[in-house]
Coordinates of C-alpha atoms in Angstrom, one line a residue:
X1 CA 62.3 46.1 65.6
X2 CA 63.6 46.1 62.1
X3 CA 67.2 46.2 60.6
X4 CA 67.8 48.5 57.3
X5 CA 71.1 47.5 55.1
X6 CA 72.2 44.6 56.9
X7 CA 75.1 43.4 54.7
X8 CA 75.9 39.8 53.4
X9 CA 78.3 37.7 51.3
X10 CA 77.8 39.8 48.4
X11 CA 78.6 43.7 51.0
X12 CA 81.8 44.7 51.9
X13 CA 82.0 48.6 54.0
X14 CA 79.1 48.2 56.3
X15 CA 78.4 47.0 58.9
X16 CA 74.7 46.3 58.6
X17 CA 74.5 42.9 59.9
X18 CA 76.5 43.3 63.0
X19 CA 74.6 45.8 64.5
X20 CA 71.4 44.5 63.6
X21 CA 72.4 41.3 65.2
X22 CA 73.6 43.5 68.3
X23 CA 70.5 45.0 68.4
X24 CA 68.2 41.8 68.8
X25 CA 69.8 41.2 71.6
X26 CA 67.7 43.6 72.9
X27 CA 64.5 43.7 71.1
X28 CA 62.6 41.4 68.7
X29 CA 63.4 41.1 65.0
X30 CA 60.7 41.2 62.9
X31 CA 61.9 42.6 59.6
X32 CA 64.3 42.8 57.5
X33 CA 65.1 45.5 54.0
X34 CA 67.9 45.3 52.0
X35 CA 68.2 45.9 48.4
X36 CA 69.8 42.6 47.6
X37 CA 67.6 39.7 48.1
X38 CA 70.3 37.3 49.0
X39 CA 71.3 39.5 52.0
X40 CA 67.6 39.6 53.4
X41 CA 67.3 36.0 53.3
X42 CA 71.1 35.2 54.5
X43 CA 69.9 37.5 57.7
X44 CA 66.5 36.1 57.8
X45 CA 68.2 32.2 58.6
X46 CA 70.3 33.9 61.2
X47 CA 66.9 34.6 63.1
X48 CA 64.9 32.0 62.6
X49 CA 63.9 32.3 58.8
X50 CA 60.7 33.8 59.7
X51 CA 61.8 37.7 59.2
X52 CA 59.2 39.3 56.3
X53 CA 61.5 40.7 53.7
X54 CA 61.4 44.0 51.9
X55 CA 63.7 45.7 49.4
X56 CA 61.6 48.9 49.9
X57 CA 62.1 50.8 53.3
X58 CA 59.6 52.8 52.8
X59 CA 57.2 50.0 52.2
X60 CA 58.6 48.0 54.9
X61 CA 58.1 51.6 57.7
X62 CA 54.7 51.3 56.3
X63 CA 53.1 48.2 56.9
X64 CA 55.4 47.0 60.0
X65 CA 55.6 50.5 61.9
X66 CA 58.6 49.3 64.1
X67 CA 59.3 50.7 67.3
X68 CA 63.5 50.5 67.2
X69 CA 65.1 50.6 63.4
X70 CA 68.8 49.8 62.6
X71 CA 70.7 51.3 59.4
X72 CA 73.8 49.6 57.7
X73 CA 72.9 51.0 54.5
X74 CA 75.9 52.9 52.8
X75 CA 76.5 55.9 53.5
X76 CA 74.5 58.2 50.7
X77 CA 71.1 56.5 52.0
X78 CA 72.1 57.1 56.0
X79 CA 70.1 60.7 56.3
X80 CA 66.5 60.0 53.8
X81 CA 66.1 56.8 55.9
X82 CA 66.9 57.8 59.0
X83 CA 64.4 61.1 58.2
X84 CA 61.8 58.6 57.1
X85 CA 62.4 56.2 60.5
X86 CA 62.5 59.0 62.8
X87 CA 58.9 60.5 61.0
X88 CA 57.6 57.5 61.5
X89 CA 57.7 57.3 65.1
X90 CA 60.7 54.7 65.6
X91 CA 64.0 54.9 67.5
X92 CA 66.9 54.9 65.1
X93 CA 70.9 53.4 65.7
X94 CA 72.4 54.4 62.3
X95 CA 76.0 53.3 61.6
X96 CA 78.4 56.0 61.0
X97 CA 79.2 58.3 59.1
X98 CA 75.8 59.4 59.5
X99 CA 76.1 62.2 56.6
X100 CA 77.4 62.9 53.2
X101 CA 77.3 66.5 53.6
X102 CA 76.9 69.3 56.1
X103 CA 73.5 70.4 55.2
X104 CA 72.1 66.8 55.7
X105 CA 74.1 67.3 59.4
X106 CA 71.4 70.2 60.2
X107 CA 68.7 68.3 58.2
X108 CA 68.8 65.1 60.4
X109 CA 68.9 67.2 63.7
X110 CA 65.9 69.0 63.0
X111 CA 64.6 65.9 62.6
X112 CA 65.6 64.5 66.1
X113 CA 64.5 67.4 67.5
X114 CA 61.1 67.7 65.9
X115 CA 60.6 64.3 66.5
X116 CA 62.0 63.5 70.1
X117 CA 63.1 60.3 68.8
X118 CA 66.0 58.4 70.7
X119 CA 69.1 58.5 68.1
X120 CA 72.3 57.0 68.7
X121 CA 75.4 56.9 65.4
X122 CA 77.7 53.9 65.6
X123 CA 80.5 55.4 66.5
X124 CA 81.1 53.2 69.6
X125 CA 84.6 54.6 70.4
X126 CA 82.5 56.9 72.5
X127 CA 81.2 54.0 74.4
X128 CA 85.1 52.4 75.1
X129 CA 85.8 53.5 78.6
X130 CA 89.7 52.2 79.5
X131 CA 90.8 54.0 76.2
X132 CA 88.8 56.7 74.6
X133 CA 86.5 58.2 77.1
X134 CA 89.9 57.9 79.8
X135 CA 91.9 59.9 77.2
X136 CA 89.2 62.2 77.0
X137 CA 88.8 62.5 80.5
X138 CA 92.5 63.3 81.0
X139 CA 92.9 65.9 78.3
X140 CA 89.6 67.9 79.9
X141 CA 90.8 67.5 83.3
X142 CA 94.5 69.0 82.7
X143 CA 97.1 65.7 83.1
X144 CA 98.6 66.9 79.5
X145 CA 98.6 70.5 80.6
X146 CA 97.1 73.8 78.6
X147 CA 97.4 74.9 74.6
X148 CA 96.2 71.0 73.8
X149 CA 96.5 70.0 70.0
X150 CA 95.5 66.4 68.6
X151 CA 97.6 65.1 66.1
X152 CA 95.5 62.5 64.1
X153 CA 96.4 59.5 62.1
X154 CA 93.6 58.0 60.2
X155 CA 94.7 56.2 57.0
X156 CA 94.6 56.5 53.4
X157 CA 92.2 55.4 50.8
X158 CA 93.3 53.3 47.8
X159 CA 93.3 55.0 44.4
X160 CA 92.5 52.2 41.7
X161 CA 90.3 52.5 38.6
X162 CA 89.0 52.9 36.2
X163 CA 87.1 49.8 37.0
X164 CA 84.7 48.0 34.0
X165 CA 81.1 48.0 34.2
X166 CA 79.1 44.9 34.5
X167 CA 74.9 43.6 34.7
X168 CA 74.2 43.8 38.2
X169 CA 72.8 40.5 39.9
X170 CA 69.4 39.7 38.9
X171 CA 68.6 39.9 42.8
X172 CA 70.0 43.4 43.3
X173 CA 67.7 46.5 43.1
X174 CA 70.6 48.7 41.5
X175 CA 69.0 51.4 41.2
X176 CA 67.4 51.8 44.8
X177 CA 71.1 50.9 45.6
X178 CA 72.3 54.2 43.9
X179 CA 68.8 56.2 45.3
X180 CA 69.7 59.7 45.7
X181 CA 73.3 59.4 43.9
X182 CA 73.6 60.3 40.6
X183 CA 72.8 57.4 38.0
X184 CA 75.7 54.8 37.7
X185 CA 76.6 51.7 36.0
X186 CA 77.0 48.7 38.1
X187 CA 80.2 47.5 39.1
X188 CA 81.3 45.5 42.0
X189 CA 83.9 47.9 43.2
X190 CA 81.1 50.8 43.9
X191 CA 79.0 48.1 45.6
X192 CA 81.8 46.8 48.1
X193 CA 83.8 49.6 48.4
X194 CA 81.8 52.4 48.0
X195 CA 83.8 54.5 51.2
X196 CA 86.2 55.3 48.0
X197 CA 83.4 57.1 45.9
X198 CA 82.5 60.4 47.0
X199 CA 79.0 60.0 45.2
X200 CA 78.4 57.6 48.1
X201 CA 81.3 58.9 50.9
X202 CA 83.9 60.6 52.4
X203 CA 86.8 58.5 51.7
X204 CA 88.7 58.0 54.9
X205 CA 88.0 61.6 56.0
X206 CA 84.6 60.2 56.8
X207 CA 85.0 56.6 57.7
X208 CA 87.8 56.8 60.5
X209 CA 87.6 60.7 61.1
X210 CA 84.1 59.9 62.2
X211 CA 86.0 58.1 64.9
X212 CA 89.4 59.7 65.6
X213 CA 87.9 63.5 64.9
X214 CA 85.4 62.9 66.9
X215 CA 86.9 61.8 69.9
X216 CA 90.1 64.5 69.1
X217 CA 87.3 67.4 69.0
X218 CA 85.2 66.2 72.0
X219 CA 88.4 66.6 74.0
X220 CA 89.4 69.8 72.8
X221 CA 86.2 71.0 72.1
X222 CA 83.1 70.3 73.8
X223 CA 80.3 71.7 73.2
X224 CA 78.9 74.0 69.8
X225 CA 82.8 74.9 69.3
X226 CA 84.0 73.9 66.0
X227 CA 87.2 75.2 64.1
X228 CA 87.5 78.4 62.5
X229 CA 89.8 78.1 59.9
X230 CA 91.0 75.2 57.7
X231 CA 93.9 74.3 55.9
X232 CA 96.3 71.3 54.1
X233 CA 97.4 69.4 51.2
X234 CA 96.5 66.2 49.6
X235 CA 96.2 64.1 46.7
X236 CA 93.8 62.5 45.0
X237 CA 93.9 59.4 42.4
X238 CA 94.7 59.6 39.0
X239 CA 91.2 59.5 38.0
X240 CA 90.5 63.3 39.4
X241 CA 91.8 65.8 36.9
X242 CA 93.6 68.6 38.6
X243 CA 91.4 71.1 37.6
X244 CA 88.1 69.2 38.6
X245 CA 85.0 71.5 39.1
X246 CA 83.9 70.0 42.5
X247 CA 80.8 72.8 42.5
X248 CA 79.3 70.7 39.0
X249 CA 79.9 67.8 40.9
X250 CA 77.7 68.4 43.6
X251 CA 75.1 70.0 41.7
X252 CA 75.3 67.2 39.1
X253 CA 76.3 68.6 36.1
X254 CA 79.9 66.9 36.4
X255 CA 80.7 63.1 36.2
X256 CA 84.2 61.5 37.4
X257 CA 85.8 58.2 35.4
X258 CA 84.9 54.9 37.2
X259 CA 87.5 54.7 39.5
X260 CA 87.8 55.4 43.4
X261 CA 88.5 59.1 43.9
X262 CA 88.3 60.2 47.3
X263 CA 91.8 61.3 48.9
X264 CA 95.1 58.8 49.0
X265 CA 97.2 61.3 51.2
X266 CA 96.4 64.1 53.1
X267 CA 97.5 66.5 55.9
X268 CA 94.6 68.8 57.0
X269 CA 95.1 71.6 60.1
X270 CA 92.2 72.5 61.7
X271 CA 92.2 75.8 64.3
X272 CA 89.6 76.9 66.7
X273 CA 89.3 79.9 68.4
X274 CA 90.9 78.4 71.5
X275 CA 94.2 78.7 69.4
X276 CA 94.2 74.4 69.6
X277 CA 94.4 72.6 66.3
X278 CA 93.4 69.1 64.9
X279 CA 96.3 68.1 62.6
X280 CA 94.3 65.4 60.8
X281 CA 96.6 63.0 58.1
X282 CA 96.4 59.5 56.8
X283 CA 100.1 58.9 58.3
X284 CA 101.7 60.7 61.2
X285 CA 105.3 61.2 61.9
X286 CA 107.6 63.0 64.0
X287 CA 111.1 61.5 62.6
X288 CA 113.0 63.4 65.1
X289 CA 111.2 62.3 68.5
X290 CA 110.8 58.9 67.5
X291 CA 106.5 59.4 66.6
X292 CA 105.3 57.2 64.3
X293 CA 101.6 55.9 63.8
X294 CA 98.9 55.2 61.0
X295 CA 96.1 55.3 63.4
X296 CA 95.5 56.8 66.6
X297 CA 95.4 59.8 68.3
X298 CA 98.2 61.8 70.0
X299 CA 97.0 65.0 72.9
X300 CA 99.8 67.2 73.5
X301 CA 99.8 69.5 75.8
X302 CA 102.5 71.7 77.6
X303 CA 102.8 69.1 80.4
X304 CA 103.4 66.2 78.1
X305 CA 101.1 64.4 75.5
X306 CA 99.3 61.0 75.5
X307 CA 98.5 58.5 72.5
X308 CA 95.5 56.3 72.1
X309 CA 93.7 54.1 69.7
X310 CA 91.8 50.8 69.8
X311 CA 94.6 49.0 71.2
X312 CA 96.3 51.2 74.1
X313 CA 96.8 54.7 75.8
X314 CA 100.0 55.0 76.5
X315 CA 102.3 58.4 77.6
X316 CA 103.9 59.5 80.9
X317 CA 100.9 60.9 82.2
X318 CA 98.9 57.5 82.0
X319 CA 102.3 56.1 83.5
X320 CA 101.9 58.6 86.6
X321 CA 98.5 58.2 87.3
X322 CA 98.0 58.0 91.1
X323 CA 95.1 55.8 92.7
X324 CA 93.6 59.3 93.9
X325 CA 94.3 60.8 90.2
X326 CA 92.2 57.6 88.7
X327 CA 89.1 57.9 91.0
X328 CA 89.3 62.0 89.8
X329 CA 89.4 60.9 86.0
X330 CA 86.3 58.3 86.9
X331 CA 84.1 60.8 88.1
X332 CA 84.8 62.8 84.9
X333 CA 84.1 60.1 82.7
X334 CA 80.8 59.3 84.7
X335 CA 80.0 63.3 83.5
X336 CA 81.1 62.4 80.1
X337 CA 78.7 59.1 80.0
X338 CA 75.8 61.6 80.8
X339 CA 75.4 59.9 84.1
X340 CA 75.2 56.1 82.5
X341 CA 77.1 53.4 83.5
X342 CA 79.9 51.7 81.8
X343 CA 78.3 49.5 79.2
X344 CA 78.2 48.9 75.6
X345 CA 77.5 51.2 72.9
X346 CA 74.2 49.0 71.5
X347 CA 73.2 48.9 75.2
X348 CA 73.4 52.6 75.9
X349 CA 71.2 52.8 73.1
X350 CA 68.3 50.6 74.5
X351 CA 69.3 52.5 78.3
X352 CA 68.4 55.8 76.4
X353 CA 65.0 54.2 75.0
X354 CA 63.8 52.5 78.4
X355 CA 65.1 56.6 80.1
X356 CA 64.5 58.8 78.1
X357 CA 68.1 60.2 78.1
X358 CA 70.3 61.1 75.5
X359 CA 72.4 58.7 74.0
X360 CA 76.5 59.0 74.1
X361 CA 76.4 59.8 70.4
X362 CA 73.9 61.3 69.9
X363 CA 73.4 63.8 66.9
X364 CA 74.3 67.6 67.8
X365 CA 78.2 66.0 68.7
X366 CA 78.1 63.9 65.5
X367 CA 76.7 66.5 63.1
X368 CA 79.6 68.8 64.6
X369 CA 82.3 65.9 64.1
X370 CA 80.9 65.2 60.3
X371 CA 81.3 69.1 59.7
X372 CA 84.9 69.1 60.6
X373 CA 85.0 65.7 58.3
X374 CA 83.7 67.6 55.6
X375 CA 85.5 70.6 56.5
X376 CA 88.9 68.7 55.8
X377 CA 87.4 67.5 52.6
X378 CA 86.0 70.7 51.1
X379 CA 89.5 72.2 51.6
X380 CA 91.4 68.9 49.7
X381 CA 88.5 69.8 46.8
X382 CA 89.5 73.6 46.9
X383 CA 93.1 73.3 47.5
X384 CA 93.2 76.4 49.9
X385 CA 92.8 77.6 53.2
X386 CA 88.5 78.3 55.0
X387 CA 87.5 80.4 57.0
X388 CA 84.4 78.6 58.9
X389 CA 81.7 80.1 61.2
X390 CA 81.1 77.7 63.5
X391 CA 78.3 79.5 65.0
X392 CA 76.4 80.2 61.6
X393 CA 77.4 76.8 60.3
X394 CA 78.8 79.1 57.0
X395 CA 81.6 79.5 55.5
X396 CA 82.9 83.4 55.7
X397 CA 82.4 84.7 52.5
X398 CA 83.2 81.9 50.3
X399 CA 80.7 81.8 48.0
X400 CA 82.4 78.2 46.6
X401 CA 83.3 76.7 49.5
X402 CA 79.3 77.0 50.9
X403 CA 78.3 75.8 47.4
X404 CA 79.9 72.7 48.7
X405 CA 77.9 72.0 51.7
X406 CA 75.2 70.4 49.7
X407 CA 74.3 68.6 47.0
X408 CA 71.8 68.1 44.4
X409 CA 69.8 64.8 44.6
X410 CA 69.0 62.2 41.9
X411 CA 65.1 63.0 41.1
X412 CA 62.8 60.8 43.9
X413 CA 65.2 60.5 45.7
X414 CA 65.6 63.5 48.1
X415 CA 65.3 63.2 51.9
X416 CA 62.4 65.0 52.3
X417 CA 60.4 63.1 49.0
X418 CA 61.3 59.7 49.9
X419 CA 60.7 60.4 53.8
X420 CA 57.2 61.9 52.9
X421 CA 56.1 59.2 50.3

């Protein structure tokens, strides 16, 4: 196997290494590709310090032809490697969030599909049985009652900048860093924190909604559903002019200052046609019945509501569980596991390689949580209510708002030309 983006002393948001280390457990390393040199050889020590080396993945998919690949790249480079890994014949585990738009979301599961390729996205909430899957299992299987709605707390992003520009280090490839974004100075806040730069993310729309949404619309929604209509408030930093042309900046006629600019503060309402609603914000609070959280999820239902994140699932209907209740909601979280057993999310993968099956994150559910990411983003950028067709993957005559569902890539740098070269 090979690891793509795997992090170092010099990264910050990713989580490269981790899951390349996670995944030799499992297989054996024998490459490594990361655009700083310092990073491949830092990873290289940590197995063995006979790894060969590549800055180019393209290169690298060409002369080792590995059967299992790992991404940890940043975000922006997720889809036109994971295209050019799954083309080649490997099995892919690409950290999350797997897109920067909705179009790559239908790009990459063609891909998969064409392909038959075992793909599994790092969202490994999916994979935490006692808390997430349990919740899930609960909600589906009627303990919080009917008319269900997920209020969702997820976090701001900072709003600094303008930063100053800087040479990169002489061991960096800056520009295959950039790739497909448009061309930027170098400066070490877009290397480390590049979640705050919508050229390379989502803000935290992206980065915990692919989480918390995800696990919110699998219990609401399972299946193709998505939401139907869209709408909230938000700000952004000081560096976005109010009256910023979002459609130039997608196609790349329009530049922001060099500062972080993806939303501080938000509060997002997402309906489907079931009448249930995601309220997504980065801070949730019910003064007057004593709610209060950052980050988690809360299920309410008309027989009571539950709340989980990382750390607990809590509620009266947890409280009440009966012994014959719990074997119920284990059964339903064996249907929910495809039929796997409880293990973790880096070992489902591999289950799914040595089987056949499909992984617990696999890409139809994560390109529909990504859309309702994007979704809540596109409607920050316009500052008004969507109308989404879930079905046609449109917006409903919104002309705008579809403009913003792609966007253009840097020259030589599209999915499809660095997948094919």
């Amino acid at each position: 196997m090979a690891a793509i983006g795997v992090g170092g002393s010099r990264g910050r948001y990713n989580r490269g290494g981790s899951i390349a280390n996670d995944a030799a457990k499992y297989a054996t390393m024998v490459a490594v590709c990361d655009v700083d040199d310092l990073h491949t050889e830092e990873f290289s020590q940590k197995h063995g310090g006979n790894l060969n080396k590549y800055r180019d993945y393209r290169e690298m998919l060409e002369k080792e032809k590995p059967d299992v690949v790992t991404i940890g790249t940043p975000d922006h480079w997720h889809v036109p490697i994971a295209i050019a890994c799954l083309q080649s014949g490997a099995d892919v585990y690409c950290e999350k969030p797997l897109t920067l738009t909705i179009d790559e979301g239908k790009q990459i599961r063609k891909v998969v599909e064409e392909t038959g390729r075992v793909f599994q996205v790092g969202t490994q909430q999916r994979s935490s049985g006692d808390l997430f899957q349990k919740a899930i299992a609960m909600v589906q299987s009627g303990y919080v009652g009917d008319n269900v709605n997920a209020y969702i707390a997820i976090g701001g992003a900072p709003g600094d900048g303008p930063f100053e520009t800087t040479e990169a280090p002489d061991d960096l490839d800056w520009n295959l860093w950039v790739g497909p974004a448009a061309k930027a100075d170098y400066c070490e806040e877009r290397r480390k924190y590049f979640r705050w730069f919508f050229e390379y993310s989502g803000g935290k729309m992206t980065d915990w909604g692919a989480h918390h949404i995800d696990i919110a619309q699998w219990a609401l929604a399972p299946g193709e559903n998505g939401p139907t209509t869209i709408k909230g408030t938000g700000e952004f930093p000081k560096t976005v002019p109010a009256d910023f042309n979002w459609n130039s900046f997608f196609n790349g006629e329009a530049s922001l200052p060099n500062g972080y600019n993806t939303a501080t503060s938000f509060n997002i309402e997402l309906t489907f046609d079931s009448g249930s609603k995601m309220v997504v914000t980065n801070h949730y609070k019910r003064e007057a019945e004593n709610i209060d959280f950052p980050n988690g999820i809360l299920f309410e239902g008309d027989k009571g509501r539950i709340f989980v994140n990382r750390g607990k699932l809590t509620g009266a209907p947890v409280d009440n569980l009966t012994e014959e209740d719990n074997a119920k909601l284990d059964a339903k979280i064996a249907e929910l596991r495809k039929g796997k057993a409880a293990m973790s999310h880096m070992a489902n993968f591999f289950a799914c390689i040595e089987d056949g099956g499909q992984p617990i994150s696999d890409v139809w559910s994560h390109h529909r949580t990504m859309t309702s990411c994007h979704l809540c983003n596109i409607a920050l950028m316009l500052g008004r209510e969507l109308k989404w067709d879930p079905k046609a993957e449109r917006f409903v005559d919104d002309e705008q708002a579809n403009g913003l569902m792609s966007r253009k890539s840097r020259e030589g740098f599209s999915a499809e030309t660095h997948a094919a070269s």
